[in-house]
mmCIF file of C-alpha atoms in Angstrom:
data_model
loop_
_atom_site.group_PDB
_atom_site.id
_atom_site.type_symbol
_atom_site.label_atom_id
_atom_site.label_comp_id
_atom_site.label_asym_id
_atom_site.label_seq_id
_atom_site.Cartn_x
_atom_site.Cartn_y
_atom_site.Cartn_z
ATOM 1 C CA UNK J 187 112.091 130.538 177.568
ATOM 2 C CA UNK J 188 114.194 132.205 174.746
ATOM 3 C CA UNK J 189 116.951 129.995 172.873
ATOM 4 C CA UNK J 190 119.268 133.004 173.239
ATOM 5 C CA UNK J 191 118.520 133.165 178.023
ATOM 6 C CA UNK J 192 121.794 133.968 179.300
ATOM 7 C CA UNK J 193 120.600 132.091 182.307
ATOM 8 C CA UNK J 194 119.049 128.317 183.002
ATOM 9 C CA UNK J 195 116.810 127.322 185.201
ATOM 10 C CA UNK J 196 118.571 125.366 188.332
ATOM 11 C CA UNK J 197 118.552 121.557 187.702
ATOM 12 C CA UNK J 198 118.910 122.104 183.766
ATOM 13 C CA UNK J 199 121.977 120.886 181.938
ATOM 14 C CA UNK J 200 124.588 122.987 181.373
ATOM 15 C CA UNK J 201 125.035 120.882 178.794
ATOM 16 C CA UNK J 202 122.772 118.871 176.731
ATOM 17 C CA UNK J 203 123.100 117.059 173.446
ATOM 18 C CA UNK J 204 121.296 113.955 172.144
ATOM 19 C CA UNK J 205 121.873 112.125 169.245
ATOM 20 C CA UNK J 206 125.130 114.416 167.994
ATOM 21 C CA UNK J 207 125.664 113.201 164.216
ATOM 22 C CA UNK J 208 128.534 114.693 162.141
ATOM 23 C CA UNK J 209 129.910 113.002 159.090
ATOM 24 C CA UNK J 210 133.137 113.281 157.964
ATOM 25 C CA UNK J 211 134.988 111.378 154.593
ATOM 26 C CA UNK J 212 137.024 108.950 156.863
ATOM 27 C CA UNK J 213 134.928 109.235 160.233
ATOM 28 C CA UNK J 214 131.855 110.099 161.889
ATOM 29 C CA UNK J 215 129.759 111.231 164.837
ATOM 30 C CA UNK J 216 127.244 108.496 165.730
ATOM 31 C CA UNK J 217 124.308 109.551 167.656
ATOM 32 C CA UNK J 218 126.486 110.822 170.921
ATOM 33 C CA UNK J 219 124.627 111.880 174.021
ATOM 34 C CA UNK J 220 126.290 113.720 176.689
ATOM 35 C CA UNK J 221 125.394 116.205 179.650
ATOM 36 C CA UNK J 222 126.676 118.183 182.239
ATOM 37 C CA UNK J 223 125.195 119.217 185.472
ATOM 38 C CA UNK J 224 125.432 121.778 187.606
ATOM 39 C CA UNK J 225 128.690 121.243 189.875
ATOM 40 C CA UNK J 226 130.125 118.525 187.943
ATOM 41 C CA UNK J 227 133.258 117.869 186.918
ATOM 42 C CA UNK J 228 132.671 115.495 183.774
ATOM 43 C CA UNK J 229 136.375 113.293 182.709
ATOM 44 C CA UNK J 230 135.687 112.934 178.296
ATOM 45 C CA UNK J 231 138.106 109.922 177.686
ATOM 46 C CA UNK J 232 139.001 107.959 174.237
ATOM 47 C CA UNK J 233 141.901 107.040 172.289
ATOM 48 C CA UNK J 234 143.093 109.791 169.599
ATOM 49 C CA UNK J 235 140.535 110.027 166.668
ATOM 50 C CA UNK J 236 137.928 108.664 168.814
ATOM 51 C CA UNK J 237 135.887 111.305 168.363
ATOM 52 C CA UNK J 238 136.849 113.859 171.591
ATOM 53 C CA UNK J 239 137.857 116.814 170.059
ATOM 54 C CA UNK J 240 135.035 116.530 166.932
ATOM 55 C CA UNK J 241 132.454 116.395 170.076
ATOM 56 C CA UNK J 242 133.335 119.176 171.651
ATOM 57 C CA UNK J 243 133.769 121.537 168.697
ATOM 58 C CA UNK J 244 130.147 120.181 167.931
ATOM 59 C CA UNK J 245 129.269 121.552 172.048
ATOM 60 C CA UNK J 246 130.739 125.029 170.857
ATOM 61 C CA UNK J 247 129.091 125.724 167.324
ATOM 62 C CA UNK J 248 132.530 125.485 165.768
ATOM 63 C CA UNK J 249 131.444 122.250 163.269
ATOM 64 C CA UNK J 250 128.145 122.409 161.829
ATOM 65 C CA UNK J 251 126.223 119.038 162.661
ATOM 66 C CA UNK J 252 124.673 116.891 160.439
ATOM 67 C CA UNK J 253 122.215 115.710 163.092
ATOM 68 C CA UNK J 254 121.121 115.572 166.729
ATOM 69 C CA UNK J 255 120.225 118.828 168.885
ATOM 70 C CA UNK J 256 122.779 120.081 171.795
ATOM 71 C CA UNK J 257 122.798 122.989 174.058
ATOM 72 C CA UNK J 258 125.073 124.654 175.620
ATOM 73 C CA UNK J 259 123.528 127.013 178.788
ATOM 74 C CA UNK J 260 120.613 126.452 177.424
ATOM 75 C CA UNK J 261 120.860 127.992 174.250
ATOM 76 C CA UNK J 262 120.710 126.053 170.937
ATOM 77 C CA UNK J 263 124.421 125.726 169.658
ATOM 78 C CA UNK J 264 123.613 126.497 166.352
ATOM 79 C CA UNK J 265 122.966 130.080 167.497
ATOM 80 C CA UNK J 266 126.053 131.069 169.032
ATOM 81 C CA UNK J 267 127.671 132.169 165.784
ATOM 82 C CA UNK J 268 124.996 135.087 165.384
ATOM 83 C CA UNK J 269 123.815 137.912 167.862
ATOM 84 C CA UNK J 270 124.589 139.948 171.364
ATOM 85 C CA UNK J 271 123.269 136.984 172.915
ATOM 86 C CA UNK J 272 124.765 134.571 171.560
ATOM 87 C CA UNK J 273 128.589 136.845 172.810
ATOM 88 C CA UNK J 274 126.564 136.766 176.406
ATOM 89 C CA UNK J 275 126.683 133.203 176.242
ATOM 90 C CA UNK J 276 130.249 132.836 175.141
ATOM 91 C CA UNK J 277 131.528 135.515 177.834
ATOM 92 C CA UNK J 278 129.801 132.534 180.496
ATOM 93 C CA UNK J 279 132.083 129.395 179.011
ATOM 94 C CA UNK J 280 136.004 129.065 178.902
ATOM 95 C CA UNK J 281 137.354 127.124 176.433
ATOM 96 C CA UNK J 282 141.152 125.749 176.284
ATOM 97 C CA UNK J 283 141.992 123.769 173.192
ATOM 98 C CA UNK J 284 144.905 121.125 173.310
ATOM 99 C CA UNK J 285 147.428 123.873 171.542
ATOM 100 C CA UNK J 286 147.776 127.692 172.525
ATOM 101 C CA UNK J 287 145.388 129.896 169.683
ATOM 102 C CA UNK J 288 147.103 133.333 170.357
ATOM 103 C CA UNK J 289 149.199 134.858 168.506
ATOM 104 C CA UNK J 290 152.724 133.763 168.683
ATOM 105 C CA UNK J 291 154.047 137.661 168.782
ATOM 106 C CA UNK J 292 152.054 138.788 171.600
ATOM 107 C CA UNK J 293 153.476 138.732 175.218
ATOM 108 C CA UNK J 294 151.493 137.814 177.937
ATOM 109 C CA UNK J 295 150.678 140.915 179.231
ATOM 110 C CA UNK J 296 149.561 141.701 175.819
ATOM 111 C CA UNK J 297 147.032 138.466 175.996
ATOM 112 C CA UNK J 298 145.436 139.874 179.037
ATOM 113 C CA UNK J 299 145.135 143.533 177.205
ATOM 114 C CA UNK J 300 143.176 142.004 174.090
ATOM 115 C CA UNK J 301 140.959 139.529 176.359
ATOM 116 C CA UNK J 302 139.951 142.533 178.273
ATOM 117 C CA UNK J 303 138.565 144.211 174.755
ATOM 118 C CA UNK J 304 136.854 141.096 173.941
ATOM 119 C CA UNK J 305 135.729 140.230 177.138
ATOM 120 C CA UNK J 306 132.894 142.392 178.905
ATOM 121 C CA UNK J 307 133.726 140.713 182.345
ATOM 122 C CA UNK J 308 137.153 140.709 182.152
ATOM 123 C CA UNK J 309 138.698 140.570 185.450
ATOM 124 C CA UNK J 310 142.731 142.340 185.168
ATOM 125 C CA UNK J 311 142.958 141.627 188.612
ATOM 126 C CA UNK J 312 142.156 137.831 188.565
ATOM 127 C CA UNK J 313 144.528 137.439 185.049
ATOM 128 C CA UNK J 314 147.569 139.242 187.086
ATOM 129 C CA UNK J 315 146.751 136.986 189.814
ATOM 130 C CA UNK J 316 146.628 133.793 187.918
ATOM 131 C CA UNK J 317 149.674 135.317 185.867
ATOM 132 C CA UNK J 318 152.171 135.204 189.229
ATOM 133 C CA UNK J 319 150.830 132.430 190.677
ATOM 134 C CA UNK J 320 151.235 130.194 187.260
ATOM 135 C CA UNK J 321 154.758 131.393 187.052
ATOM 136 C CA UNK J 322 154.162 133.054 183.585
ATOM 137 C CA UNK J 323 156.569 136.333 183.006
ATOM 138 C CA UNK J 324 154.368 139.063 181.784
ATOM 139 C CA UNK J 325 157.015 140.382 179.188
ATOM 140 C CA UNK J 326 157.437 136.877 177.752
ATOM 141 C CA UNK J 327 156.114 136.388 174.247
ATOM 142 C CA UNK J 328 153.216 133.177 173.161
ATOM 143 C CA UNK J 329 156.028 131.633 170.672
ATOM 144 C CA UNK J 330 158.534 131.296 173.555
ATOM 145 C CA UNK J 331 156.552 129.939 175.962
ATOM 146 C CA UNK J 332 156.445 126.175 176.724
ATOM 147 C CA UNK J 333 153.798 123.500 175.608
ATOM 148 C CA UNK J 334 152.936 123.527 179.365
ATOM 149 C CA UNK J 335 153.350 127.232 180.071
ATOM 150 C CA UNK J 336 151.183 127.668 177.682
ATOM 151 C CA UNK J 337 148.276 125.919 178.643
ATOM 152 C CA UNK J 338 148.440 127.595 182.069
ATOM 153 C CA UNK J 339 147.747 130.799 179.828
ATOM 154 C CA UNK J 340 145.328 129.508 178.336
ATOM 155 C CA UNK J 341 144.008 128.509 181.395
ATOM 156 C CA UNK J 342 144.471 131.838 182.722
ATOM 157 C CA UNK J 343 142.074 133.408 180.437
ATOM 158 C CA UNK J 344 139.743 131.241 181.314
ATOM 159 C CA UNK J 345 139.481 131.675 184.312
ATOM 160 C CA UNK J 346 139.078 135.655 184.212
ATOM 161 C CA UNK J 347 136.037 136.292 182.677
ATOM 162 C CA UNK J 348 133.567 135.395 184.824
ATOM 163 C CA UNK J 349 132.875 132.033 183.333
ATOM 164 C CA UNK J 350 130.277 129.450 184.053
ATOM 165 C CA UNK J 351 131.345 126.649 182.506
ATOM 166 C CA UNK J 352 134.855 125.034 181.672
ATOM 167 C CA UNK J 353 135.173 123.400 178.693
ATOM 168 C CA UNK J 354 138.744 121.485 178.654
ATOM 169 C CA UNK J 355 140.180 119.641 175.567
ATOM 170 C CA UNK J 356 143.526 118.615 176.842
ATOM 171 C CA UNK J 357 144.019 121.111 179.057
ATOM 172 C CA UNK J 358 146.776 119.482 181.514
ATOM 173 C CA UNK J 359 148.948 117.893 178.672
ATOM 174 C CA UNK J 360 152.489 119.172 178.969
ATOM 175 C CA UNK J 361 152.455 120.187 182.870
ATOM 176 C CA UNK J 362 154.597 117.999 184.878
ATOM 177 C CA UNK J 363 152.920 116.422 187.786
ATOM 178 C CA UNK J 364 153.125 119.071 190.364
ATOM 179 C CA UNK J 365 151.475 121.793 187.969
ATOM 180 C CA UNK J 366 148.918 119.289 187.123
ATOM 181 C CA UNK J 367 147.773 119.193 191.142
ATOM 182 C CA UNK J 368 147.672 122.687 190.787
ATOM 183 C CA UNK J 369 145.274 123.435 188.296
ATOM 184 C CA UNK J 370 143.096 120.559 189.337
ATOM 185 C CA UNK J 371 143.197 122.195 192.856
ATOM 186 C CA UNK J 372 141.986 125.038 190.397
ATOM 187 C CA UNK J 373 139.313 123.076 188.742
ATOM 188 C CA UNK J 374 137.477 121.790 192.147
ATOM 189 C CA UNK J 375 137.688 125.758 193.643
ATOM 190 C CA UNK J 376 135.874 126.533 190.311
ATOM 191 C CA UNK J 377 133.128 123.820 190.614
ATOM 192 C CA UNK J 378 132.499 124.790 194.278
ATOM 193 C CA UNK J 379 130.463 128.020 193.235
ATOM 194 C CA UNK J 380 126.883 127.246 192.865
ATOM 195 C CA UNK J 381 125.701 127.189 189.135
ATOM 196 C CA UNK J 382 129.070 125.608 187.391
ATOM 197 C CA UNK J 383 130.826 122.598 185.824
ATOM 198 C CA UNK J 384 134.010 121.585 183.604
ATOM 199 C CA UNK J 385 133.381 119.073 181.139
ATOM 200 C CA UNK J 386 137.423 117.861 180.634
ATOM 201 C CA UNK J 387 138.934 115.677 178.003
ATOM 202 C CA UNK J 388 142.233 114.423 179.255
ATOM 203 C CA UNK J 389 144.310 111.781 178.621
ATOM 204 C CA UNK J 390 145.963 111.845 181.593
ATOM 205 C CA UNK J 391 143.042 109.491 183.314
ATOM 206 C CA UNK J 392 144.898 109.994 186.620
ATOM 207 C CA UNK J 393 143.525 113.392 187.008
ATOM 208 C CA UNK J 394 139.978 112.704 186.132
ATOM 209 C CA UNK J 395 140.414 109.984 189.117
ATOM 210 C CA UNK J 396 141.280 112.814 191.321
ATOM 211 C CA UNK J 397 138.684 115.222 190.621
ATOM 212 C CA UNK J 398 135.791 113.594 187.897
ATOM 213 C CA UNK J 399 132.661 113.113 189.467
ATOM 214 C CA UNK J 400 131.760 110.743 185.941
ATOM 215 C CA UNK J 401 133.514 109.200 183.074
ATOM 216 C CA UNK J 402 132.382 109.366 179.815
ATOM 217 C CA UNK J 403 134.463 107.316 176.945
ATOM 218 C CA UNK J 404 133.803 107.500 173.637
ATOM 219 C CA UNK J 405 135.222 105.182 170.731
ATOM 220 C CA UNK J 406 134.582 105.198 166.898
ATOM 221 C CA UNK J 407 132.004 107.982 166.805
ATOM 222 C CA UNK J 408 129.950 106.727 169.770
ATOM 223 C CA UNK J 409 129.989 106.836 173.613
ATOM 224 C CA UNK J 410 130.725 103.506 175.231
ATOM 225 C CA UNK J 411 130.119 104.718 178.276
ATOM 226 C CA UNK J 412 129.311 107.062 180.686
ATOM 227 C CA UNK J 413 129.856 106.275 184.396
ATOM 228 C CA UNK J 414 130.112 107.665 187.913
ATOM 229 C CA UNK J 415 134.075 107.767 188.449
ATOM 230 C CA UNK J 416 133.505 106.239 191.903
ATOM 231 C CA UNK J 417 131.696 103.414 190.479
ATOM 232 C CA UNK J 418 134.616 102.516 188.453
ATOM 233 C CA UNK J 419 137.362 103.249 191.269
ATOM 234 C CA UNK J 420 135.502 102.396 193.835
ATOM 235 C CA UNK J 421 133.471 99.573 192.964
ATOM 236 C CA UNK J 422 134.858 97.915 190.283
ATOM 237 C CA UNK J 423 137.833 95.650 190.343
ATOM 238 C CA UNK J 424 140.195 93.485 188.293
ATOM 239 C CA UNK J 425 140.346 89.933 189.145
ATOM 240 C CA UNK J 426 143.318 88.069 188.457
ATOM 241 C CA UNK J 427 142.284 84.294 187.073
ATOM 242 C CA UNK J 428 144.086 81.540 186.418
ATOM 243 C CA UNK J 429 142.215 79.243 183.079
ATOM 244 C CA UNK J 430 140.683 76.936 185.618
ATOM 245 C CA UNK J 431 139.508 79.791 188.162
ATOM 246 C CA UNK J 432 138.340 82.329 185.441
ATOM 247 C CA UNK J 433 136.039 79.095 183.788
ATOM 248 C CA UNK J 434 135.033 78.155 187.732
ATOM 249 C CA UNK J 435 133.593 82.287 188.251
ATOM 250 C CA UNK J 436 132.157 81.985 184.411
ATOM 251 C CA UNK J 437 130.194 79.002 185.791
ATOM 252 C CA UNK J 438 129.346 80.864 188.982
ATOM 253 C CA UNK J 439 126.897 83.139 187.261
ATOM 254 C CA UNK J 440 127.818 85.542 189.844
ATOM 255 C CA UNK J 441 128.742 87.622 186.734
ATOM 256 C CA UNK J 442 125.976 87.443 183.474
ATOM 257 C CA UNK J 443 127.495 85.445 180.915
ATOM 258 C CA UNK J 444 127.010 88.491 178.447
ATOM 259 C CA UNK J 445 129.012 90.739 180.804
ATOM 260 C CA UNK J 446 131.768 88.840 181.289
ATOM 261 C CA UNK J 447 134.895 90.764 180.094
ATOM 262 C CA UNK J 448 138.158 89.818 180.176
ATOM 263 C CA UNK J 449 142.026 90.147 178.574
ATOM 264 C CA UNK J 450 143.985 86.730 178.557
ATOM 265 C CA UNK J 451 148.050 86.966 178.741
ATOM 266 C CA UNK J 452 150.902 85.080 179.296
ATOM 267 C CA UNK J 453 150.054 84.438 183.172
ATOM 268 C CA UNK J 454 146.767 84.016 183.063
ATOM 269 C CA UNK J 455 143.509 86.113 182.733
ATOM 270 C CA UNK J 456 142.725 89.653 183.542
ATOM 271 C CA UNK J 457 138.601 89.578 184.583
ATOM 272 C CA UNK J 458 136.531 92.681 184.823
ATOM 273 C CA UNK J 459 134.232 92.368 188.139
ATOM 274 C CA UNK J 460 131.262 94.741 188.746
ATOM 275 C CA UNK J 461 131.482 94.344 192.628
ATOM 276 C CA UNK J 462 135.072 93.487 193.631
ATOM 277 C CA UNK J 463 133.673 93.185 197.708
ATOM 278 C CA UNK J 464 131.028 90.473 196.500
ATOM 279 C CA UNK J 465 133.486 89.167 194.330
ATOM 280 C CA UNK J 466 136.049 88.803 197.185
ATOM 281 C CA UNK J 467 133.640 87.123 199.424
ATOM 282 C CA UNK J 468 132.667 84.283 196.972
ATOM 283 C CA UNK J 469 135.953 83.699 195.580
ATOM 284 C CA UNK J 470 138.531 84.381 198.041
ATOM 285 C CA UNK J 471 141.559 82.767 196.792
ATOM 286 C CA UNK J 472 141.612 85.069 193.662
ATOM 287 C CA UNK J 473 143.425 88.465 194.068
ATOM 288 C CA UNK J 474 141.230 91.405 192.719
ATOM 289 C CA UNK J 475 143.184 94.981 192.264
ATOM 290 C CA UNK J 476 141.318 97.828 192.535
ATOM 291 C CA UNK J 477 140.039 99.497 189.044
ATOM 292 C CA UNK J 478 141.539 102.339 187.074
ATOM 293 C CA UNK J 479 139.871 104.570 184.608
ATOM 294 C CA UNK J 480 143.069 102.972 182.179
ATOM 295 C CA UNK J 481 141.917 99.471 183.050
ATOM 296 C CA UNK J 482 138.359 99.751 182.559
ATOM 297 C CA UNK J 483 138.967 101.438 179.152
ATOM 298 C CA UNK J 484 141.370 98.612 178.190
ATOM 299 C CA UNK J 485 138.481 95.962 179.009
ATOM 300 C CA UNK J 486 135.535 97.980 177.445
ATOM 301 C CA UNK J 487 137.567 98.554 174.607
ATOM 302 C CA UNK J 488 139.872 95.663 173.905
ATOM 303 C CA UNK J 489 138.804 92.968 176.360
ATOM 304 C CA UNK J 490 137.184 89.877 175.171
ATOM 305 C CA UNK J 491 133.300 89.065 175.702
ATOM 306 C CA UNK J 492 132.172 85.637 176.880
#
């Protein structure tokens, strides 16, 4: 099959990179391997300069890599700069970046009248739709539109050109809570249609544990992990230890020695526990919370290791 197919066979990635390498003066890319399949909604977590927004300009063909392959409905990313295939590949993927890139002059109206030039499955009738139902005044210029207001433009366009896959850096920063629910109501309509996925870096790790079907968190240049949400939220638990209690479940062995993670403060000890229903069982007199993507971060990232 040709680099430059507009389509994938079913089961294939829609995205699929191995061993992403980009080097920069102060930071770098370390071998990062990441994919999303069909009907996924993929949560890209990490703090700020972890390596997010570097990975996903990588995904696009906007930074030239210094190693590592990665493609992007199945075509090579280092051929989307060139070619009418490579713009039939872009017309299938909507991108919104963590800051509005249209001109600050333009109204909205305006943005829907140049994305229908650029676009060769432009829907006007989806944009106007998404336009009243995100609130946005068509006569209102980029410049005075909110940080939030305008992410749901950017969101907008997205959505109304007959895109494939979502690519999300950021996207619900700046909406307040209710917003928020609404594009994420928007997200899991989008995913429902057979032959699409949003791959989503967010801060805001409450909405990925709404809607991600898997977590991947990456720290430094290199993914730490790369989870099923559920397993995390669902599975997973936090188990809160006094000295004597957290040295009796070390001694247990109910949890390998080598996985034992943990954060120690004033009251005690904060214990990261695989299976919080086994846990529970065998230890019964220690609480265990359920697991947030936050906390599971916190303890990957920061926790101790026995």
């Amino acid at each position: 099959m040709s680099a430059m197919a507009s389509d994938i066979t079913s089961g294939t990635p829609l995205i699929e990179a191995h061993g992403l390498t980009k080097h920069y003066q102060d930071f770098s890319l370390q071998g990062v391997d990441l994919t999303v399949n069909e009907g996924e909604i993929v949560g890209f977590v990490g703090q700020n300069g972890a390596g997010k927004s570097t990975t996903i300009k990588a995904l696009l063909g906007l930074t030239a890599l210094d190693g590592g392959i990665a493609r992007i409905l199945g075509t090579d990313v280092n051929d989307l700069a060139h070619g009418t295939a490579a713009a039939s590949i872009k017309e299938q993927i909507g991108v919104v970046f963590d800051t509005v890139s249209m001109p600050g002059h333009l109204c909205v109206a305006d943005v829907g009248r140049v994305h229908a030039r650029a676009f060769g499955q432009w829907s006007q009738h989806v944009f106007d739709q998404l336009v009243r139902e995100f609130g946005l005044a068509p006569d209102k210029q980029v410049k005075d539109l909110s940080r939030g207001m305008g992410m749901k433009l950017s969101l907008a366009c997205a959505l109304s050109h007959g895109a494939r896959l979502l690519v999300l850096d950021e996207a619900t920063a700046g909406l307040d809570p209710m917003a928020r629910d609404e594009i994420l109501d928007r997200l899991r309509t989008f995913v429902e249609e057979p032959g699409r996925a949003v791959l989503m870096s967010s801060h805001i790790t409450s909405d990925l544990e709404k809607i991600a079907d898997r977590v991947l968190c990456i720290e430094d240049g290199r993914i730490v992990f790369d989870l099923a949400k559920d397993e995390i939220t669902d599975e997973m638990g936090i188990a809160r230890c006094r000295v004597a209690e957290f040295e009796a479940v070390a001694a247990s062995g109910i949890i390998p020695e080598r996985e034992l993670r943990y954060r120690r403060h004033d009251y005690g000890i904060d214990l990261l526990v695989p299976d919080r229903f086994a846990f529970a069982r065998q230890f019964p007199n220690i609480p265990v919370d359920h697991m947030t993507i936050d906390d599971y971060m916190t303890l990957t990232l920061k926790g101790g290791v026995r």
